[in-house]
Amino acid sequence: MFDTYEQAIDWIHTRLRLGIKPGLSRMAWMLERLEHPERRIKTIHVGGTNGKGSTVTFLRAILQTAGYRVGTFTSPYFEQFNERISVNGQPISDAELIELANVIKPLADELDRSELGGPTEFEVITAMSFYYFAKMSPVDVVLYEVGLGGRFDSTNVIHPLLSIITSIGLDHTAILGESYEEIAFEKAGIIKNGVSVITGVKQPEALEVIRKKAFDCKSSLYHLGEDFAASSKEPLERGEQFTFTSMFGQIHELKTSMIGAHQVENAACAVMASQVLANYYSFLIEEEHIREGLILAYWPGRLEILSEDPLVLIDGAHNEEGIKALASEINARFADKNISILFAALKDKKLDKMIATLEEVADQLIFTTFDFPRAASAKDLIDAGSTKGNKRIAADYQDFLQRKINELDQADMLIVTGSLYFLSEAKPFLVKWLKNN
């Protein structure tokens, strides 16, 4: 068994060797042995291609401002592994993680020897979260972010109060399908009988799949743009402003501290969720809690400005839709700047389309790589792009960042983007460098 945090983390990470194993049989087996902790907690399930983490953050901040003790289960972690299991935005302690690992390891060892096969890293962490919120640190409600897809995701053993599907994009197509309809079918797998669904999905063909699943499950569906809306949108210097409208009324001049038109959509889904909880589940949530919660909500690595002078921004645009959202904000907010973009990605992404979008907005595009099994090499990235534009490879991204930041002047801007796994490495280095120089 584990005595130290390092031992526990090392064991959890060894489960990465098992990769992604869709299916719920291993989760069901572990939860049976744990006496079904998932049945002892109130949950909200959040799926979608992009916007899951931000929507969870907005809703968590609203609920927390209203006085609730809120658990969250998110992935991947950004600055510290423990943050994947958090209470009121605070990651669990190292001691708690050791205790959880010691609870789950005997079950994982037994599964390793069974015909079901051993649990993956994500399944282990999901089981840890259920045990934590049910038996170690009870909360009022837990917001569960789907890891991959939905139908066969290890979080999909819960029967939530509410389901949210933020968006549909062509990501993880090798697993989820090549079309919007196929991916929507997997995402819609989190819809449960009689459980209301909130969605910001835009593609008609994807929305139709979600509508059908909601109808079949006799679940009320609330669609952004039809059943609730965000209007009068206005960018602020460090955030967004909008008016929210639903069957429950209108709230004018809501403000967020997160940048991006897409964050207005995520915030609107969170506000609608809070209203459904207030009106149908007796949550005591007032307008003031919504206003304050949206302003307080912070999610690292999402169009996050690390420095104003020099201007340095990071953004976890890790798929085609994320890159398009980043490009839109560059054109809307920073068109007058000389833009340098440092980009690293995972090799299983649609690199050609992502890079083509970056080529349109970058004055200089720099490709790099990082220490991660699924990371694309810098050569893979530059080969996936076109021959046009000012592009190069940075073999050592830390060395590049130090030199580049020293060169920036008032007309320049540096954007570090791509995989969230890359940003989780790069951000601590950048913060430290900017602080000391």
Tab-separated table of C-alpha atoms in Angstrom:
chain	number	residue	atom	x	y	z
A	1	MET	CA	0.000	0.000	0.000
A	2	PHE	CA	1.024	3.629	-0.359
A	3	ASP	CA	2.744	5.717	2.290
A	4	THR	CA	3.593	8.766	0.187
A	5	TYR	CA	1.879	11.002	-2.333
A	6	GLU	CA	4.532	10.180	-4.934
A	7	GLN	CA	3.856	6.456	-4.608
A	8	ALA	CA	0.109	6.973	-5.044
A	9	ILE	CA	0.491	9.256	-8.074
A	10	ASP	CA	3.027	6.929	-9.703
A	11	TRP	CA	0.615	4.012	-9.341
A	12	ILE	CA	-2.297	6.002	-10.790
A	13	HIS	CA	-0.162	7.027	-13.761
A	14	THR	CA	0.897	3.419	-14.424
A	15	ARG	CA	-2.734	2.804	-15.356
A	16	LEU	CA	-2.177	5.018	-18.428
A	17	ARG	CA	-0.595	1.995	-20.095
A	18	LEU	CA	-4.105	0.541	-20.447
A	19	GLY	CA	-5.139	3.472	-22.629
A	20	ILE	CA	-8.824	4.187	-23.280
A	21	LYS	CA	-11.208	1.268	-22.710
A	22	PRO	CA	-14.821	2.340	-23.348
A	23	GLY	CA	-17.431	0.480	-21.354
A	24	LEU	CA	-18.997	0.481	-17.912
A	25	SER	CA	-18.444	-3.101	-16.759
A	26	ARG	CA	-15.300	-2.363	-14.744
A	27	MET	CA	-16.896	0.689	-13.118
A	28	ALA	CA	-19.987	-1.321	-12.225
A	29	TRP	CA	-17.809	-4.022	-10.635
A	30	MET	CA	-15.811	-1.536	-8.525
A	31	LEU	CA	-18.893	0.404	-7.416
A	32	GLU	CA	-20.601	-2.800	-6.345
A	33	ARG	CA	-17.601	-3.615	-4.168
A	34	LEU	CA	-17.640	-0.063	-2.754
A	35	GLU	CA	-21.352	-0.382	-1.857
A	36	HIS	CA	-22.443	2.040	-4.584
A	37	PRO	CA	-21.191	5.415	-3.375
A	38	GLU	CA	-22.489	7.021	-6.590
A	39	ARG	CA	-26.043	6.484	-5.312
A	40	ARG	CA	-25.390	8.516	-2.185
A	41	ILE	CA	-24.570	11.811	-3.913
A	42	LYS	CA	-26.571	14.368	-5.890
A	43	THR	CA	-24.924	14.981	-9.241
A	44	ILE	CA	-25.063	17.089	-12.397
A	45	HIS	CA	-23.542	15.563	-15.534
A	46	VAL	CA	-21.739	17.792	-18.057
A	47	GLY	CA	-20.683	16.483	-21.478
A	48	GLY	CA	-19.777	17.993	-24.833
A	49	THR	CA	-16.780	18.472	-27.096
A	50	ASN	CA	-15.762	21.927	-25.887
A	51	GLY	CA	-16.853	24.091	-22.968
A	52	LYS	CA	-17.354	21.370	-20.357
A	53	GLY	CA	-14.764	22.689	-17.912
A	54	SER	CA	-15.873	26.302	-18.270
A	55	THR	CA	-19.546	25.419	-17.845
A	56	VAL	CA	-18.734	23.377	-14.741
A	57	THR	CA	-16.767	26.334	-13.394
A	58	PHE	CA	-19.562	28.848	-14.014
A	59	LEU	CA	-22.175	26.598	-12.411
A	60	ARG	CA	-19.918	25.711	-9.491
A	61	ALA	CA	-19.274	29.403	-8.798
A	62	ILE	CA	-23.013	30.212	-8.906
A	63	LEU	CA	-23.861	27.369	-6.525
A	64	GLN	CA	-20.970	28.178	-4.225
A	65	THR	CA	-21.990	31.842	-4.096
A	66	ALA	CA	-25.491	30.669	-3.124
A	67	GLY	CA	-23.959	28.930	-0.122
A	68	TYR	CA	-23.720	25.349	-1.369
A	69	ARG	CA	-20.789	23.015	-0.843
A	70	VAL	CA	-19.960	21.876	-4.375
A	71	GLY	CA	-17.789	19.007	-5.504
A	72	THR	CA	-16.303	18.864	-8.987
A	73	PHE	CA	-14.746	16.077	-11.015
A	74	THR	CA	-12.860	17.428	-14.033
A	75	SER	CA	-10.167	16.405	-16.486
A	76	PRO	CA	-7.460	16.779	-17.417
A	77	TYR	CA	-5.812	18.578	-14.519
A	78	PHE	CA	-4.099	21.847	-15.364
A	79	GLU	CA	-1.739	22.794	-12.563
A	80	GLN	CA	-2.017	19.984	-9.988
A	81	PHE	CA	-3.282	16.404	-10.313
A	82	ASN	CA	-5.387	16.731	-7.144
A	83	GLU	CA	-7.584	19.403	-8.737
A	84	ARG	CA	-9.444	16.693	-10.669
A	85	ILE	CA	-11.347	16.058	-7.424
A	86	SER	CA	-12.165	19.373	-5.737
A	87	VAL	CA	-14.557	20.933	-3.234
A	88	ASN	CA	-15.555	24.572	-3.740
A	89	GLY	CA	-12.691	24.891	-6.188
A	90	GLN	CA	-10.069	23.575	-3.757
A	91	PRO	CA	-8.248	20.351	-4.750
A	92	ILE	CA	-8.225	17.430	-2.334
A	93	SER	CA	-5.159	17.156	-0.108
A	94	ASP	CA	-2.208	14.863	-0.739
A	95	ALA	CA	-3.173	12.833	2.337
A	96	GLU	CA	-6.703	12.359	1.001
A	97	LEU	CA	-5.376	11.222	-2.362
A	98	ILE	CA	-3.146	8.651	-0.633
A	99	GLU	CA	-6.139	7.363	1.323
A	100	LEU	CA	-8.236	7.092	-1.837
A	101	ALA	CA	-5.499	5.265	-3.732
A	102	ASN	CA	-5.235	2.761	-0.889
A	103	VAL	CA	-8.991	2.138	-1.084
A	104	ILE	CA	-9.067	1.579	-4.851
A	105	LYS	CA	-5.785	-0.288	-5.437
A	106	PRO	CA	-6.944	-3.664	-4.035
A	107	LEU	CA	-9.962	-3.508	-6.345
A	108	ALA	CA	-7.775	-2.619	-9.337
A	109	ASP	CA	-5.423	-5.492	-8.494
A	110	GLU	CA	-8.340	-7.909	-8.393
A	111	LEU	CA	-9.689	-6.615	-11.705
A	112	ASP	CA	-6.220	-6.972	-13.241
A	113	ARG	CA	-6.522	-10.722	-12.623
A	114	SER	CA	-10.109	-10.970	-13.885
A	115	GLU	CA	-11.553	-11.470	-17.346
A	116	LEU	CA	-12.898	-7.900	-17.248
A	117	GLY	CA	-9.330	-6.606	-17.271
A	118	GLY	CA	-7.738	-3.868	-15.211
A	119	PRO	CA	-9.287	-0.416	-14.836
A	120	THR	CA	-7.791	2.507	-16.740
A	121	GLU	CA	-6.363	5.587	-15.062
A	122	PHE	CA	-9.605	7.480	-15.670
A	123	GLU	CA	-11.718	4.667	-14.247
A	124	VAL	CA	-9.542	4.541	-11.133
A	125	ILE	CA	-9.851	8.297	-10.589
A	126	THR	CA	-13.607	8.234	-11.234
A	127	ALA	CA	-14.071	5.512	-8.620
A	128	MET	CA	-11.917	7.518	-6.215
A	129	SER	CA	-14.157	10.556	-6.717
A	130	PHE	CA	-17.364	8.639	-5.955
A	131	TYR	CA	-15.873	7.232	-2.765
A	132	TYR	CA	-14.521	10.635	-1.746
A	133	PHE	CA	-17.769	12.576	-2.136
A	134	ALA	CA	-19.939	9.834	-0.647
A	135	LYS	CA	-17.826	8.704	2.299
A	136	MET	CA	-14.940	11.082	3.005
A	137	SER	CA	-16.149	14.608	2.260
A	138	PRO	CA	-19.924	14.882	1.725
A	139	VAL	CA	-21.108	17.812	-0.376
A	140	ASP	CA	-24.474	19.237	-1.441
A	141	VAL	CA	-23.971	18.414	-5.118
A	142	VAL	CA	-21.180	17.170	-7.411
A	143	LEU	CA	-20.615	18.387	-10.968
A	144	TYR	CA	-19.243	15.511	-13.046
A	145	GLU	CA	-17.425	16.340	-16.271
A	146	VAL	CA	-17.479	13.583	-18.882
A	147	GLY	CA	-14.002	12.348	-19.797
A	148	LEU	CA	-14.609	11.099	-23.354
A	149	GLY	CA	-17.854	10.799	-25.304
A	150	GLY	CA	-20.587	10.009	-22.825
A	151	ARG	CA	-22.390	6.755	-23.501
A	152	PHE	CA	-19.499	4.540	-22.396
A	153	ASP	CA	-17.641	7.083	-20.274
A	154	SER	CA	-16.824	5.896	-16.772
A	155	THR	CA	-18.807	8.794	-15.258
A	156	ASN	CA	-21.976	7.528	-16.940
A	157	VAL	CA	-22.986	5.368	-14.000
A	158	ILE	CA	-24.711	8.273	-12.255
A	159	HIS	CA	-28.382	9.234	-12.402
A	160	PRO	CA	-28.048	13.018	-12.175
A	161	LEU	CA	-30.456	15.779	-11.300
A	162	LEU	CA	-29.625	17.437	-14.597
A	163	SER	CA	-27.596	16.754	-17.746
A	164	ILE	CA	-25.769	19.384	-19.828
A	165	ILE	CA	-24.340	18.876	-23.329
A	166	THR	CA	-22.368	21.994	-24.206
A	167	SER	CA	-21.314	21.482	-27.815
A	168	ILE	CA	-20.533	18.966	-30.545
A	169	GLY	CA	-17.290	18.993	-32.525
A	170	LEU	CA	-15.271	16.604	-34.653
A	171	ASP	CA	-12.873	15.447	-31.947
A	172	HIS	CA	-11.775	11.914	-30.954
A	173	THR	CA	-13.307	10.750	-34.236
A	174	ALA	CA	-11.429	7.435	-34.182
A	175	ILE	CA	-13.425	6.495	-31.089
A	176	LEU	CA	-16.637	8.526	-31.300
A	177	GLY	CA	-17.328	8.576	-35.037
A	178	GLU	CA	-16.590	10.747	-38.058
A	179	SER	CA	-19.836	12.720	-38.290
A	180	TYR	CA	-21.666	15.171	-36.052
A	181	GLU	CA	-24.561	12.710	-35.799
A	182	GLU	CA	-22.331	9.856	-34.642
A	183	ILE	CA	-20.577	12.012	-32.059
A	184	ALA	CA	-23.891	13.469	-30.866
A	185	PHE	CA	-25.177	9.922	-30.363
A	186	GLU	CA	-22.267	9.200	-28.013
A	187	LYS	CA	-22.663	12.509	-26.150
A	188	ALA	CA	-26.430	11.993	-25.827
A	189	GLY	CA	-25.686	8.752	-24.014
A	190	ILE	CA	-25.589	10.718	-20.750
A	191	ILE	CA	-29.303	11.572	-21.062
A	192	LYS	CA	-31.291	9.582	-18.494
A	193	ASN	CA	-34.998	8.822	-18.214
A	194	GLY	CA	-36.900	11.826	-16.921
A	195	VAL	CA	-33.782	13.936	-16.362
A	196	SER	CA	-33.851	17.417	-17.935
A	197	VAL	CA	-31.209	18.276	-20.534
A	198	ILE	CA	-29.632	21.645	-21.289
A	199	THR	CA	-27.638	22.039	-24.487
A	200	GLY	CA	-25.760	24.618	-26.502
A	201	VAL	CA	-25.328	22.339	-29.538
A	202	LYS	CA	-25.609	24.237	-32.830
A	203	GLN	CA	-25.391	21.738	-35.706
A	204	PRO	CA	-28.960	20.804	-36.785
A	205	GLU	CA	-28.053	17.180	-37.439
A	206	ALA	CA	-26.410	16.812	-34.012
A	207	LEU	CA	-29.262	18.610	-32.263
A	208	GLU	CA	-31.785	16.285	-33.880
A	209	VAL	CA	-29.994	13.278	-32.369
A	210	ILE	CA	-30.125	14.893	-28.920
A	211	ARG	CA	-33.788	15.836	-29.368
A	212	LYS	CA	-34.677	12.248	-30.233
A	213	LYS	CA	-32.822	10.828	-27.237
A	214	ALA	CA	-34.468	13.367	-24.922
A	215	PHE	CA	-37.888	12.534	-26.367
A	216	ASP	CA	-37.312	8.793	-25.994
A	217	CYS	CA	-36.252	9.326	-22.366
A	218	LYS	CA	-39.187	11.669	-21.665
A	219	SER	CA	-36.650	14.308	-20.690
A	220	SER	CA	-37.315	18.041	-20.960
A	221	LEU	CA	-34.855	19.682	-23.369
A	222	TYR	CA	-33.707	23.305	-23.040
A	223	HIS	CA	-31.824	24.491	-26.122
A	224	LEU	CA	-29.695	27.633	-26.273
A	225	GLY	CA	-31.203	29.949	-28.875
A	226	GLU	CA	-34.712	28.515	-28.527
A	227	ASP	CA	-35.638	27.908	-24.890
A	228	PHE	CA	-33.108	30.326	-23.440
A	229	ALA	CA	-30.861	32.928	-24.991
A	230	ALA	CA	-27.851	35.182	-24.542
A	231	SER	CA	-28.274	38.543	-26.264
A	232	SER	CA	-26.835	42.082	-26.231
A	233	LYS	CA	-23.356	40.562	-26.127
A	234	GLU	CA	-20.509	42.966	-25.538
A	235	PRO	CA	-16.823	42.242	-25.020
A	236	LEU	CA	-15.246	43.756	-21.922
A	237	GLU	CA	-11.564	44.393	-21.351
A	238	ARG	CA	-11.277	41.260	-19.190
A	239	GLY	CA	-14.457	39.339	-19.898
A	240	GLU	CA	-17.869	39.499	-21.548
A	241	GLN	CA	-21.285	41.042	-20.922
A	242	PHE	CA	-24.680	39.720	-22.024
A	243	THR	CA	-28.391	39.614	-21.260
A	244	PHE	CA	-29.908	36.250	-20.357
A	245	THR	CA	-33.512	35.344	-21.221
A	246	SER	CA	-35.498	32.225	-20.403
A	247	MET	CA	-39.016	31.155	-19.426
A	248	PHE	CA	-38.063	32.195	-15.902
A	249	GLY	CA	-37.396	35.814	-16.836
A	250	GLN	CA	-34.626	38.105	-18.013
A	251	ILE	CA	-31.380	39.174	-16.374
A	252	HIS	CA	-29.658	42.200	-17.897
A	253	GLU	CA	-25.937	42.980	-18.086
A	254	LEU	CA	-24.504	39.774	-16.713
A	255	LYS	CA	-20.700	39.900	-16.687
A	256	THR	CA	-18.081	37.186	-16.847
A	257	SER	CA	-14.374	37.359	-16.109
A	258	MET	CA	-13.583	34.810	-18.809
A	259	ILE	CA	-12.812	36.095	-22.289
A	260	GLY	CA	-14.510	34.836	-25.453
A	261	ALA	CA	-17.866	34.827	-27.212
A	262	HIS	CA	-17.967	31.058	-26.645
A	263	GLN	CA	-17.739	31.704	-22.902
A	264	VAL	CA	-21.027	33.605	-23.109
A	265	GLU	CA	-22.626	30.408	-24.428
A	266	ASN	CA	-21.068	28.337	-21.638
A	267	ALA	CA	-22.183	30.880	-19.047
A	268	ALA	CA	-25.715	30.886	-20.481
A	269	CYS	CA	-25.907	27.087	-20.140
A	270	ALA	CA	-24.760	27.400	-16.525
A	271	VAL	CA	-27.316	30.111	-15.773
A	272	MET	CA	-30.091	27.995	-17.300
A	273	ALA	CA	-28.942	25.054	-15.192
A	274	SER	CA	-29.078	27.181	-12.051
A	275	GLN	CA	-32.629	28.274	-12.906
A	276	VAL	CA	-33.786	24.692	-13.489
A	277	LEU	CA	-32.250	23.696	-10.146
A	278	ALA	CA	-33.915	26.641	-8.410
A	279	ASN	CA	-37.356	26.147	-9.936
A	280	TYR	CA	-37.616	22.351	-9.983
A	281	TYR	CA	-35.224	21.102	-7.304
A	282	SER	CA	-35.657	23.724	-4.549
A	283	PHE	CA	-32.112	25.082	-4.763
A	284	LEU	CA	-32.078	28.569	-3.198
A	285	ILE	CA	-30.386	30.509	-6.004
A	286	GLU	CA	-31.101	34.214	-6.446
A	287	GLU	CA	-30.158	36.631	-9.229
A	288	GLU	CA	-27.386	38.085	-7.069
A	289	HIS	CA	-25.786	34.650	-6.792
A	290	ILE	CA	-25.811	34.290	-10.578
A	291	ARG	CA	-24.290	37.738	-11.082
A	292	GLU	CA	-21.545	37.272	-8.522
A	293	GLY	CA	-20.839	33.669	-9.496
A	294	LEU	CA	-20.242	34.485	-13.171
A	295	ILE	CA	-17.749	37.198	-12.240
A	296	LEU	CA	-15.920	34.997	-9.734
A	297	ALA	CA	-15.681	31.976	-12.072
A	298	TYR	CA	-12.112	31.282	-13.121
A	299	TRP	CA	-10.850	28.375	-15.209
A	300	PRO	CA	-7.111	28.365	-16.017
A	301	GLY	CA	-5.793	28.229	-19.532
A	302	ARG	CA	-8.895	29.495	-21.305
A	303	LEU	CA	-7.938	32.707	-23.126
A	304	GLU	CA	-5.997	33.600	-20.001
A	305	ILE	CA	-3.840	36.722	-20.113
A	306	LEU	CA	-0.710	36.046	-18.081
A	307	SER	CA	0.897	39.436	-18.719
A	308	GLU	CA	-0.256	42.772	-20.119
A	309	ASP	CA	3.226	44.150	-20.761
A	310	PRO	CA	4.524	42.223	-22.592
A	311	LEU	CA	1.203	40.812	-23.804
A	312	VAL	CA	1.209	37.035	-23.243
A	313	LEU	CA	-1.903	34.862	-23.494
A	314	ILE	CA	-2.434	31.117	-23.138
A	315	ASP	CA	-5.386	29.122	-24.417
A	316	GLY	CA	-6.121	25.400	-24.336
A	317	ALA	CA	-7.402	25.260	-27.916
A	318	HIS	CA	-6.844	21.522	-28.311
A	319	ASN	CA	-9.151	20.734	-31.234
A	320	GLU	CA	-10.543	22.278	-34.413
A	321	GLU	CA	-13.460	24.037	-32.716
A	322	GLY	CA	-11.205	25.419	-29.980
A	323	ILE	CA	-8.745	26.791	-32.527
A	324	LYS	CA	-11.581	28.485	-34.430
A	325	ALA	CA	-12.796	30.138	-31.219
A	326	LEU	CA	-9.266	31.348	-30.483
A	327	ALA	CA	-8.873	32.731	-34.022
A	328	SER	CA	-12.193	34.553	-33.715
A	329	GLU	CA	-11.085	36.262	-30.510
A	330	ILE	CA	-7.705	37.189	-32.025
A	331	ASN	CA	-9.491	38.896	-34.918
A	332	ALA	CA	-11.987	40.614	-32.613
A	333	ARG	CA	-9.619	41.784	-29.873
A	334	PHE	CA	-6.014	41.756	-31.086
A	335	ALA	CA	-6.131	42.470	-34.813
A	336	ASP	CA	-3.741	45.408	-34.357
A	337	LYS	CA	-1.015	43.215	-32.816
A	338	ASN	CA	1.895	41.375	-34.385
A	339	ILE	CA	0.900	37.835	-33.372
A	340	SER	CA	3.373	35.062	-32.557
A	341	ILE	CA	1.814	31.676	-31.727
A	342	LEU	CA	3.591	28.762	-30.056
A	343	PHE	CA	1.655	25.569	-30.746
A	344	ALA	CA	1.904	21.970	-29.509
A	345	ALA	CA	-0.717	19.268	-29.945
A	346	LEU	CA	-1.518	15.602	-29.609
A	347	LYS	CA	-0.908	13.485	-32.701
A	348	ASP	CA	-4.453	12.059	-32.788
A	349	LYS	CA	-5.992	15.472	-33.576
A	350	LYS	CA	-6.971	16.876	-36.993
A	351	LEU	CA	-3.695	18.784	-37.222
A	352	ASP	CA	-4.022	20.051	-40.792
A	353	LYS	CA	-7.263	21.923	-40.157
A	354	MET	CA	-6.103	23.306	-36.813
A	355	ILE	CA	-2.853	24.583	-38.287
A	356	ALA	CA	-4.588	26.052	-41.349
A	357	THR	CA	-6.716	28.214	-39.045
A	358	LEU	CA	-3.669	29.328	-37.049
A	359	GLU	CA	-1.857	30.236	-40.272
A	360	GLU	CA	-4.613	32.740	-41.053
A	361	VAL	CA	-4.164	34.725	-37.829
A	362	ALA	CA	-0.476	34.297	-36.930
A	363	ASP	CA	2.302	36.554	-38.177
A	364	GLN	CA	4.737	33.954	-36.865
A	365	LEU	CA	3.811	30.329	-36.106
A	366	ILE	CA	6.197	28.239	-34.007
A	367	PHE	CA	5.786	24.493	-33.511
A	368	THR	CA	7.128	22.555	-30.569
A	369	THR	CA	6.567	19.330	-28.655
A	370	PHE	CA	6.535	18.200	-25.034
A	371	ASP	CA	7.074	15.112	-22.921
A	372	PHE	CA	3.845	13.159	-23.331
A	373	PRO	CA	3.232	9.770	-25.003
A	374	ARG	CA	0.604	11.066	-27.425
A	375	ALA	CA	2.345	14.352	-28.263
A	376	ALA	CA	2.945	15.147	-31.919
A	377	SER	CA	6.527	15.989	-32.821
A	378	ALA	CA	7.339	19.502	-33.987
A	379	LYS	CA	8.193	18.019	-37.407
A	380	ASP	CA	4.754	16.352	-37.561
A	381	LEU	CA	3.180	19.742	-36.959
A	382	ILE	CA	5.187	21.716	-39.481
A	383	ASP	CA	4.644	18.989	-42.089
A	384	ALA	CA	0.873	19.169	-41.482
A	385	GLY	CA	0.818	22.868	-42.376
A	386	SER	CA	1.099	24.595	-45.736
A	387	THR	CA	4.254	26.129	-47.185
A	388	LYS	CA	2.941	29.659	-46.766
A	389	GLY	CA	3.662	32.019	-43.918
A	390	ASN	CA	6.415	32.480	-41.376
A	391	LYS	CA	6.789	29.133	-39.622
A	392	ARG	CA	9.570	27.437	-37.675
A	393	ILE	CA	10.335	24.773	-35.096
A	394	ALA	CA	11.375	25.403	-31.500
A	395	ALA	CA	13.088	22.245	-30.284
A	396	ASP	CA	13.210	23.584	-26.701
A	397	TYR	CA	10.027	25.525	-25.982
A	398	GLN	CA	11.292	26.895	-22.663
A	399	ASP	CA	14.364	28.384	-24.314
A	400	PHE	CA	12.165	29.839	-27.062
A	401	LEU	CA	9.761	31.420	-24.558
A	402	GLN	CA	12.557	33.107	-22.621
A	403	ARG	CA	14.084	34.629	-25.742
A	404	LYS	CA	10.764	35.559	-27.334
A	405	ILE	CA	9.322	37.307	-24.278
A	406	ASN	CA	12.463	39.449	-24.025
A	407	GLU	CA	11.938	40.535	-27.645
A	408	LEU	CA	8.274	41.559	-27.331
A	409	ASP	CA	7.349	45.231	-27.544
A	410	GLN	CA	4.041	47.132	-27.408
A	411	ALA	CA	3.070	46.085	-30.929
A	412	ASP	CA	3.625	42.380	-30.238
A	413	MET	CA	1.646	39.564	-28.670
A	414	LEU	CA	2.642	36.017	-27.781
A	415	ILE	CA	0.013	33.268	-27.663
A	416	VAL	CA	0.801	29.808	-26.296
A	417	THR	CA	-1.844	27.301	-27.320
A	418	GLY	CA	-2.715	23.700	-28.147
A	419	SER	CA	-2.965	20.669	-25.923
A	420	LEU	CA	-4.072	21.211	-22.337
A	421	TYR	CA	-1.381	18.725	-21.341
A	422	PHE	CA	1.173	21.043	-22.961
A	423	LEU	CA	-0.258	24.121	-21.272
A	424	SER	CA	-0.138	22.396	-17.885
A	425	GLU	CA	3.644	22.190	-18.395
A	426	ALA	CA	4.160	25.561	-20.030
A	427	LYS	CA	2.048	27.756	-17.726
A	428	PRO	CA	4.032	27.211	-14.494
A	429	PHE	CA	7.240	27.914	-16.398
A	430	LEU	CA	5.755	31.065	-17.959
A	431	VAL	CA	4.353	32.374	-14.669
A	432	LYS	CA	7.686	31.932	-12.942
A	433	TRP	CA	9.615	33.540	-15.800
A	434	LEU	CA	7.284	36.533	-16.058
A	435	LYS	CA	7.451	37.055	-12.302
A	436	ASN	CA	11.253	37.043	-12.157
A	437	ASN	CA	12.006	39.054	-15.309
